[in-house]
PDB file of C-alpha atoms in Angstrom:
ATOM      1  CA  UNK S   1       0.000   0.000   0.000  1.00  0.00           C
ATOM      2  CA  UNK S   2       1.205   3.502  -0.817  1.00  0.00           C
ATOM      3  CA  UNK S   3       2.729   5.272   2.244  1.00  0.00           C
ATOM      4  CA  UNK S   4       0.273   8.183   1.978  1.00  0.00           C
ATOM      5  CA  UNK S   5      -2.676   5.768   2.107  1.00  0.00           C
ATOM      6  CA  UNK S   6      -1.196   3.947   5.107  1.00  0.00           C
ATOM      7  CA  UNK S   7      -0.774   7.241   6.992  1.00  0.00           C
ATOM      8  CA  UNK S   8      -4.353   8.273   6.136  1.00  0.00           C
ATOM      9  CA  UNK S   9      -5.598   4.895   7.399  1.00  0.00           C
ATOM     10  CA  UNK S  10      -3.635   5.337  10.664  1.00  0.00           C
ATOM     11  CA  UNK S  11      -5.085   8.845  11.018  1.00  0.00           C
ATOM     12  CA  UNK S  12      -8.665   7.588  10.663  1.00  0.00           C
ATOM     13  CA  UNK S  13      -8.071   4.787  13.196  1.00  0.00           C
ATOM     14  CA  UNK S  14      -6.933   7.353  15.772  1.00  0.00           C
ATOM     15  CA  UNK S  15      -9.865   9.634  14.865  1.00  0.00           C
ATOM     16  CA  UNK S  16     -12.391   6.800  15.295  1.00  0.00           C
ATOM     17  CA  UNK S  17     -10.825   5.806  18.632  1.00  0.00           C
ATOM     18  CA  UNK S  18     -11.434   9.336  19.930  1.00  0.00           C
ATOM     19  CA  UNK S  19     -15.021   9.288  18.713  1.00  0.00           C
ATOM     20  CA  UNK S  20     -15.686   5.816  20.125  1.00  0.00           C
ATOM     21  CA  UNK S  21     -14.203   6.602  23.546  1.00  0.00           C
ATOM     22  CA  UNK S  22     -15.783  10.101  23.488  1.00  0.00           C
ATOM     23  CA  UNK S  23     -12.463  11.346  24.831  1.00  0.00           C
ATOM     24  CA  UNK S  24     -12.462  14.130  22.233  1.00  0.00           C
ATOM     25  CA  UNK S  25     -15.980  15.516  21.722  1.00  0.00           C
ATOM     26  CA  UNK S  26     -15.249  19.047  20.495  1.00  0.00           C
ATOM     27  CA  UNK S  27     -16.259  19.075  16.819  1.00  0.00           C
ATOM     28  CA  UNK S  28     -13.952  21.963  15.896  1.00  0.00           C
ATOM     29  CA  UNK S  29     -10.948  20.127  17.395  1.00  0.00           C
ATOM     30  CA  UNK S  30     -11.869  16.932  15.515  1.00  0.00           C
ATOM     31  CA  UNK S  31     -12.205  18.908  12.254  1.00  0.00           C
ATOM     32  CA  UNK S  32      -8.851  20.615  12.839  1.00  0.00           C
ATOM     33  CA  UNK S  33      -7.202  17.212  13.375  1.00  0.00           C
ATOM     34  CA  UNK S  34      -8.698  15.945  10.121  1.00  0.00           C
ATOM     35  CA  UNK S  35      -7.561  19.000   8.154  1.00  0.00           C
ATOM     36  CA  UNK S  36      -3.892  19.053   9.269  1.00  0.00           C
ATOM     37  CA  UNK S  37      -1.448  16.318   8.234  1.00  0.00           C
ATOM     38  CA  UNK S  38       0.681  15.492  11.291  1.00  0.00           C
ATOM     39  CA  UNK S  39       3.248  13.760   9.053  1.00  0.00           C
ATOM     40  CA  UNK S  40       4.325  17.233   7.814  1.00  0.00           C
ATOM     41  CA  UNK S  41       5.441  18.054  11.372  1.00  0.00           C
ATOM     42  CA  UNK S  42       7.126  14.765  12.307  1.00  0.00           C
ATOM     43  CA  UNK S  43      10.857  14.111  11.850  1.00  0.00           C
ATOM     44  CA  UNK S  44      11.237  12.148   8.552  1.00  0.00           C
ATOM     45  CA  UNK S  45      12.893   9.231  10.368  1.00  0.00           C
ATOM     46  CA  UNK S  46       9.664   8.739  12.381  1.00  0.00           C
ATOM     47  CA  UNK S  47       7.268   9.242   9.451  1.00  0.00           C
ATOM     48  CA  UNK S  48       5.691   5.781   9.845  1.00  0.00           C
ATOM     49  CA  UNK S  49       4.759   6.701  13.432  1.00  0.00           C
ATOM     50  CA  UNK S  50       3.001   9.963  12.494  1.00  0.00           C
ATOM     51  CA  UNK S  51      -0.339   8.774  13.924  1.00  0.00           C
ATOM     52  CA  UNK S  52       0.911   6.496  16.683  1.00  0.00           C
ATOM     53  CA  UNK S  53      -0.440   7.892  19.940  1.00  0.00           C
ATOM     54  CA  UNK S  54       2.921   8.799  21.437  1.00  0.00           C
ATOM     55  CA  UNK S  55       5.356  11.743  21.631  1.00  0.00           C
ATOM     56  CA  UNK S  56       8.178  11.716  19.057  1.00  0.00           C
ATOM     57  CA  UNK S  57      11.622  13.431  19.053  1.00  0.00           C
ATOM     58  CA  UNK S  58      11.918  16.537  16.841  1.00  0.00           C
ATOM     59  CA  UNK S  59      15.486  17.616  17.708  1.00  0.00           C
ATOM     60  CA  UNK S  60      16.921  20.144  20.217  1.00  0.00           C
ATOM     61  CA  UNK S  61      15.902  17.760  23.030  1.00  0.00           C
ATOM     62  CA  UNK S  62      12.224  18.470  22.316  1.00  0.00           C
ATOM     63  CA  UNK S  63       9.253  16.331  21.256  1.00  0.00           C
ATOM     64  CA  UNK S  64       6.050  16.600  19.273  1.00  0.00           C
ATOM     65  CA  UNK S  65       3.392  15.720  21.856  1.00  0.00           C
ATOM     66  CA  UNK S  66       1.160  12.659  21.797  1.00  0.00           C
ATOM     67  CA  UNK S  67      -1.837  13.429  19.500  1.00  0.00           C
ATOM     68  CA  UNK S  68      -4.394  12.660  22.228  1.00  0.00           C
ATOM     69  CA  UNK S  69      -2.655  15.039  24.659  1.00  0.00           C
ATOM     70  CA  UNK S  70      -2.664  17.800  22.002  1.00  0.00           C
ATOM     71  CA  UNK S  71      -6.361  17.263  21.260  1.00  0.00           C
ATOM     72  CA  UNK S  72      -7.292  17.206  24.973  1.00  0.00           C
ATOM     73  CA  UNK S  73      -5.481  20.513  25.590  1.00  0.00           C
ATOM     74  CA  UNK S  74      -7.240  22.109  22.627  1.00  0.00           C
ATOM     75  CA  UNK S  75     -10.575  20.800  23.874  1.00  0.00           C
ATOM     76  CA  UNK S  76      -9.947  22.350  27.309  1.00  0.00           C
ATOM     77  CA  UNK S  77      -8.983  25.650  25.619  1.00  0.00           C
ATOM     78  CA  UNK S  78     -12.458  25.803  24.038  1.00  0.00           C
ATOM     79  CA  UNK S  79     -11.444  28.166  21.217  1.00  0.00           C
ATOM     80  CA  UNK S  80     -13.913  30.280  19.245  1.00  0.00           C
ATOM     81  CA  UNK S  81     -13.207  31.518  15.673  1.00  0.00           C
ATOM     82  CA  UNK S  82     -12.684  35.133  16.830  1.00  0.00           C
ATOM     83  CA  UNK S  83     -10.092  34.259  19.492  1.00  0.00           C
ATOM     84  CA  UNK S  84      -6.518  35.559  19.561  1.00  0.00           C
ATOM     85  CA  UNK S  85      -4.195  32.805  20.759  1.00  0.00           C
ATOM     86  CA  UNK S  86      -0.662  32.716  22.165  1.00  0.00           C
ATOM     87  CA  UNK S  87       1.269  29.453  22.245  1.00  0.00           C
ATOM     88  CA  UNK S  88       4.417  29.037  24.340  1.00  0.00           C
ATOM     89  CA  UNK S  89       6.631  26.296  22.871  1.00  0.00           C
ATOM     90  CA  UNK S  90       6.230  25.952  19.104  1.00  0.00           C
ATOM     91  CA  UNK S  91       8.212  22.759  18.633  1.00  0.00           C
ATOM     92  CA  UNK S  92       7.774  21.574  15.042  1.00  0.00           C
ATOM     93  CA  UNK S  93       4.637  23.706  14.585  1.00  0.00           C
ATOM     94  CA  UNK S  94       1.914  21.015  14.721  1.00  0.00           C
ATOM     95  CA  UNK S  95      -0.071  22.479  17.603  1.00  0.00           C
ATOM     96  CA  UNK S  96       0.156  25.960  16.049  1.00  0.00           C
ATOM     97  CA  UNK S  97      -1.219  24.498  12.806  1.00  0.00           C
ATOM     98  CA  UNK S  98      -4.239  23.110  14.665  1.00  0.00           C
ATOM     99  CA  UNK S  99      -4.694  26.395  16.548  1.00  0.00           C
ATOM    100  CA  UNK S 100      -4.748  28.277  13.235  1.00  0.00           C
ATOM    101  CA  UNK S 101      -7.776  26.183  12.206  1.00  0.00           C
ATOM    102  CA  UNK S 102      -9.598  27.130  15.408  1.00  0.00           C
ATOM    103  CA  UNK S 103      -8.934  30.826  16.099  1.00  0.00           C
ATOM    104  CA  UNK S 104      -8.475  34.206  14.429  1.00  0.00           C
ATOM    105  CA  UNK S 105      -4.817  34.932  15.251  1.00  0.00           C
ATOM    106  CA  UNK S 106      -2.025  32.592  16.376  1.00  0.00           C
ATOM    107  CA  UNK S 107       1.304  33.770  17.791  1.00  0.00           C
ATOM    108  CA  UNK S 108       3.680  30.999  18.805  1.00  0.00           C
ATOM    109  CA  UNK S 109       7.012  31.464  20.603  1.00  0.00           C
ATOM    110  CA  UNK S 110      10.001  29.108  20.493  1.00  0.00           C
ATOM    111  CA  UNK S 111      13.434  29.635  22.069  1.00  0.00           C
ATOM    112  CA  UNK S 112      15.345  27.072  19.951  1.00  0.00           C
ATOM    113  CA  UNK S 113      16.498  28.736  16.719  1.00  0.00           C
ATOM    114  CA  UNK S 114      16.562  25.399  14.794  1.00  0.00           C
ATOM    115  CA  UNK S 115      12.952  24.670  15.789  1.00  0.00           C
ATOM    116  CA  UNK S 116      11.826  28.177  14.794  1.00  0.00           C
ATOM    117  CA  UNK S 117      13.195  27.512  11.289  1.00  0.00           C
ATOM    118  CA  UNK S 118      11.696  24.020  11.227  1.00  0.00           C
ATOM    119  CA  UNK S 119       8.237  25.202  12.347  1.00  0.00           C
ATOM    120  CA  UNK S 120       8.168  27.999   9.758  1.00  0.00           C
ATOM    121  CA  UNK S 121       9.114  25.524   7.026  1.00  0.00           C
ATOM    122  CA  UNK S 122       6.536  22.960   8.191  1.00  0.00           C
ATOM    123  CA  UNK S 123       3.728  25.513   8.458  1.00  0.00           C
ATOM    124  CA  UNK S 124       4.552  26.812   4.991  1.00  0.00           C
ATOM    125  CA  UNK S 125       4.445  23.295   3.532  1.00  0.00           C
ATOM    126  CA  UNK S 126       1.031  22.855   5.192  1.00  0.00           C
ATOM    127  CA  UNK S 127      -0.152  26.077   3.515  1.00  0.00           C
ATOM    128  CA  UNK S 128      -0.584  27.872   6.856  1.00  0.00           C
ATOM    129  CA  UNK S 129       1.095  31.231   6.390  1.00  0.00           C
ATOM    130  CA  UNK S 130      -0.904  33.273   8.889  1.00  0.00           C
ATOM    131  CA  UNK S 131       0.745  31.754  11.996  1.00  0.00           C
ATOM    132  CA  UNK S 132       3.303  34.162  13.490  1.00  0.00           C
ATOM    133  CA  UNK S 133       6.337  32.158  14.683  1.00  0.00           C
ATOM    134  CA  UNK S 134       8.530  34.180  17.050  1.00  0.00           C
ATOM    135  CA  UNK S 135      12.007  33.286  18.301  1.00  0.00           C
ATOM    136  CA  UNK S 136      12.292  34.214  21.960  1.00  0.00           C
ATOM    137  CA  UNK S 137      11.552  33.457  25.603  1.00  0.00           C
ATOM    138  CA  UNK S 138       7.942  32.300  25.825  1.00  0.00           C
ATOM    139  CA  UNK S 139       7.807  33.126  29.536  1.00  0.00           C
ATOM    140  CA  UNK S 140       7.791  36.805  28.526  1.00  0.00           C
ATOM    141  CA  UNK S 141       4.783  36.348  26.264  1.00  0.00           C
ATOM    142  CA  UNK S 142       4.337  38.684  23.308  1.00  0.00           C
ATOM    143  CA  UNK S 143       3.213  42.080  24.566  1.00  0.00           C
ATOM    144  CA  UNK S 144       3.051  43.824  21.168  1.00  0.00           C
ATOM    145  CA  UNK S 145       0.040  41.702  20.137  1.00  0.00           C
ATOM    146  CA  UNK S 146      -1.467  41.217  23.620  1.00  0.00           C
ATOM    147  CA  UNK S 147      -4.013  40.743  25.057  1.00  0.00           C
ATOM    148  CA  UNK S 148      -4.869  37.166  24.092  1.00  0.00           C
ATOM    149  CA  UNK S 149      -8.153  35.316  24.612  1.00  0.00           C
ATOM    150  CA  UNK S 150      -6.390  31.977  24.946  1.00  0.00           C
ATOM    151  CA  UNK S 151      -2.850  31.025  26.009  1.00  0.00           C
ATOM    152  CA  UNK S 152      -1.427  27.508  25.830  1.00  0.00           C
ATOM    153  CA  UNK S 153       1.885  26.378  27.342  1.00  0.00           C
ATOM    154  CA  UNK S 154       3.171  23.158  25.789  1.00  0.00           C
ATOM    155  CA  UNK S 155       5.910  22.345  28.334  1.00  0.00           C
ATOM    156  CA  UNK S 156       5.893  21.548  32.061  1.00  0.00           C
ATOM    157  CA  UNK S 157       6.233  24.629  34.255  1.00  0.00           C
ATOM    158  CA  UNK S 158       6.383  25.010  38.037  1.00  0.00           C
ATOM    159  CA  UNK S 159       4.063  27.993  37.828  1.00  0.00           C
ATOM    160  CA  UNK S 160       2.509  30.277  35.208  1.00  0.00           C
ATOM    161  CA  UNK S 161       4.738  33.315  34.518  1.00  0.00           C
ATOM    162  CA  UNK S 162       3.151  36.626  35.559  1.00  0.00           C
ATOM    163  CA  UNK S 163       3.724  38.097  32.074  1.00  0.00           C
ATOM    164  CA  UNK S 164       1.439  35.460  30.572  1.00  0.00           C
ATOM    165  CA  UNK S 165      -1.300  36.056  33.141  1.00  0.00           C
ATOM    166  CA  UNK S 166      -1.037  39.799  32.473  1.00  0.00           C
ATOM    167  CA  UNK S 167      -1.385  39.247  28.711  1.00  0.00           C
ATOM    168  CA  UNK S 168      -4.600  37.238  29.088  1.00  0.00           C
ATOM    169  CA  UNK S 169      -7.924  39.026  28.549  1.00  0.00           C
ATOM    170  CA  UNK S 170     -10.391  39.146  31.428  1.00  0.00           C
ATOM    171  CA  UNK S 171     -12.664  36.172  30.756  1.00  0.00           C
ATOM    172  CA  UNK S 172      -9.840  34.482  28.840  1.00  0.00           C
ATOM    173  CA  UNK S 173      -8.257  31.186  29.771  1.00  0.00           C
ATOM    174  CA  UNK S 174      -4.850  29.587  29.872  1.00  0.00           C
ATOM    175  CA  UNK S 175      -4.011  25.871  29.738  1.00  0.00           C
ATOM    176  CA  UNK S 176      -0.670  24.572  31.022  1.00  0.00           C
ATOM    177  CA  UNK S 177       0.919  21.434  32.499  1.00  0.00           C
ATOM    178  CA  UNK S 178       1.984  22.475  36.008  1.00  0.00           C
ATOM    179  CA  UNK S 179       4.551  20.593  38.096  1.00  0.00           C
ATOM    180  CA  UNK S 180       7.417  18.128  37.469  1.00  0.00           C
ATOM    181  CA  UNK S 181       7.991  16.829  33.922  1.00  0.00           C
ATOM    182  CA  UNK S 182       6.666  13.365  34.797  1.00  0.00           C
ATOM    183  CA  UNK S 183       3.315  13.687  36.503  1.00  0.00           C
ATOM    184  CA  UNK S 184       2.497  17.339  35.883  1.00  0.00           C
ATOM    185  CA  UNK S 185      -1.137  18.395  36.291  1.00  0.00           C
ATOM    186  CA  UNK S 186      -3.022  19.825  33.341  1.00  0.00           C
ATOM    187  CA  UNK S 187      -4.498  23.067  34.670  1.00  0.00           C
ATOM    188  CA  UNK S 188      -7.093  25.392  33.204  1.00  0.00           C
ATOM    189  CA  UNK S 189      -6.739  28.917  34.561  1.00  0.00           C
ATOM    190  CA  UNK S 190      -9.578  31.368  33.904  1.00  0.00           C
ATOM    191  CA  UNK S 191      -8.977  35.101  34.398  1.00  0.00           C
ATOM    192  CA  UNK S 192     -12.149  36.257  36.152  1.00  0.00           C
ATOM    193  CA  UNK S 193     -10.946  39.820  36.861  1.00  0.00           C
ATOM    194  CA  UNK S 194      -7.682  41.782  36.524  1.00  0.00           C
ATOM    195  CA  UNK S 195      -6.142  40.069  39.553  1.00  0.00           C
ATOM    196  CA  UNK S 196      -8.324  37.004  40.129  1.00  0.00           C
ATOM    197  CA  UNK S 197      -8.021  33.553  38.592  1.00  0.00           C
ATOM    198  CA  UNK S 198      -9.994  30.320  38.884  1.00  0.00           C
ATOM    199  CA  UNK S 199      -8.053  27.074  38.452  1.00  0.00           C
ATOM    200  CA  UNK S 200      -9.283  23.577  37.646  1.00  0.00           C
ATOM    201  CA  UNK S 201      -7.331  20.346  37.156  1.00  0.00           C
ATOM    202  CA  UNK S 202      -7.681  18.008  34.155  1.00  0.00           C
ATOM    203  CA  UNK S 203      -5.467  14.964  34.755  1.00  0.00           C
ATOM    204  CA  UNK S 204      -1.792  13.976  34.925  1.00  0.00           C
ATOM    205  CA  UNK S 205       0.620  14.114  31.957  1.00  0.00           C
ATOM    206  CA  UNK S 206       4.320  14.103  31.067  1.00  0.00           C
ATOM    207  CA  UNK S 207       5.991  17.014  29.228  1.00  0.00           C
ATOM    208  CA  UNK S 208       9.475  18.318  28.535  1.00  0.00           C
ATOM    209  CA  UNK S 209      10.297  21.214  30.914  1.00  0.00           C
ATOM    210  CA  UNK S 210       9.684  24.872  30.072  1.00  0.00           C
ATOM    211  CA  UNK S 211      13.059  26.642  30.025  1.00  0.00           C
TER     212      UNK S 211
END
């Protein structure tokens, strides 16, 4: 069977598993998954594993997250088409590609120069030119385009940097894995007023650390 057909088959198996288990119910997230080819964002040496439900190395000591983890985070984010989104930790650009299918504006920050180049190339090959990929320290956020309706941190952090909380709109929400790299808690943080936040927990995960 042609490799492209095999990958498409693997993609549909994963998709049906989500539907069957009702783990991923958000229709927009499911549509985004269907419309973005993960194989464009996977290291070529792991191409056959594009739709295996596991994290894969992408270089610079980083990984592309497990597809189910990505989809769960996007489901918790509950993005509307008019939302402005900030992502901290671009990696190979896959999550940013999905975000671009869900919201109005996507800014994604990556500190590793090689991954910035890789993500830009991958997003271009996926025909997604509107994502703004920034090289820099994600903990500082991106004040020139703030505030953001949604912020997602894709690496384990001990706490949420104040800059990111400040750059969130009132009523906006932030999703981040909080705690040690193995066994961090997925937290949803809603900004209810300028200085008040409500936090809820959504399970245990493993992530590379935010640096």
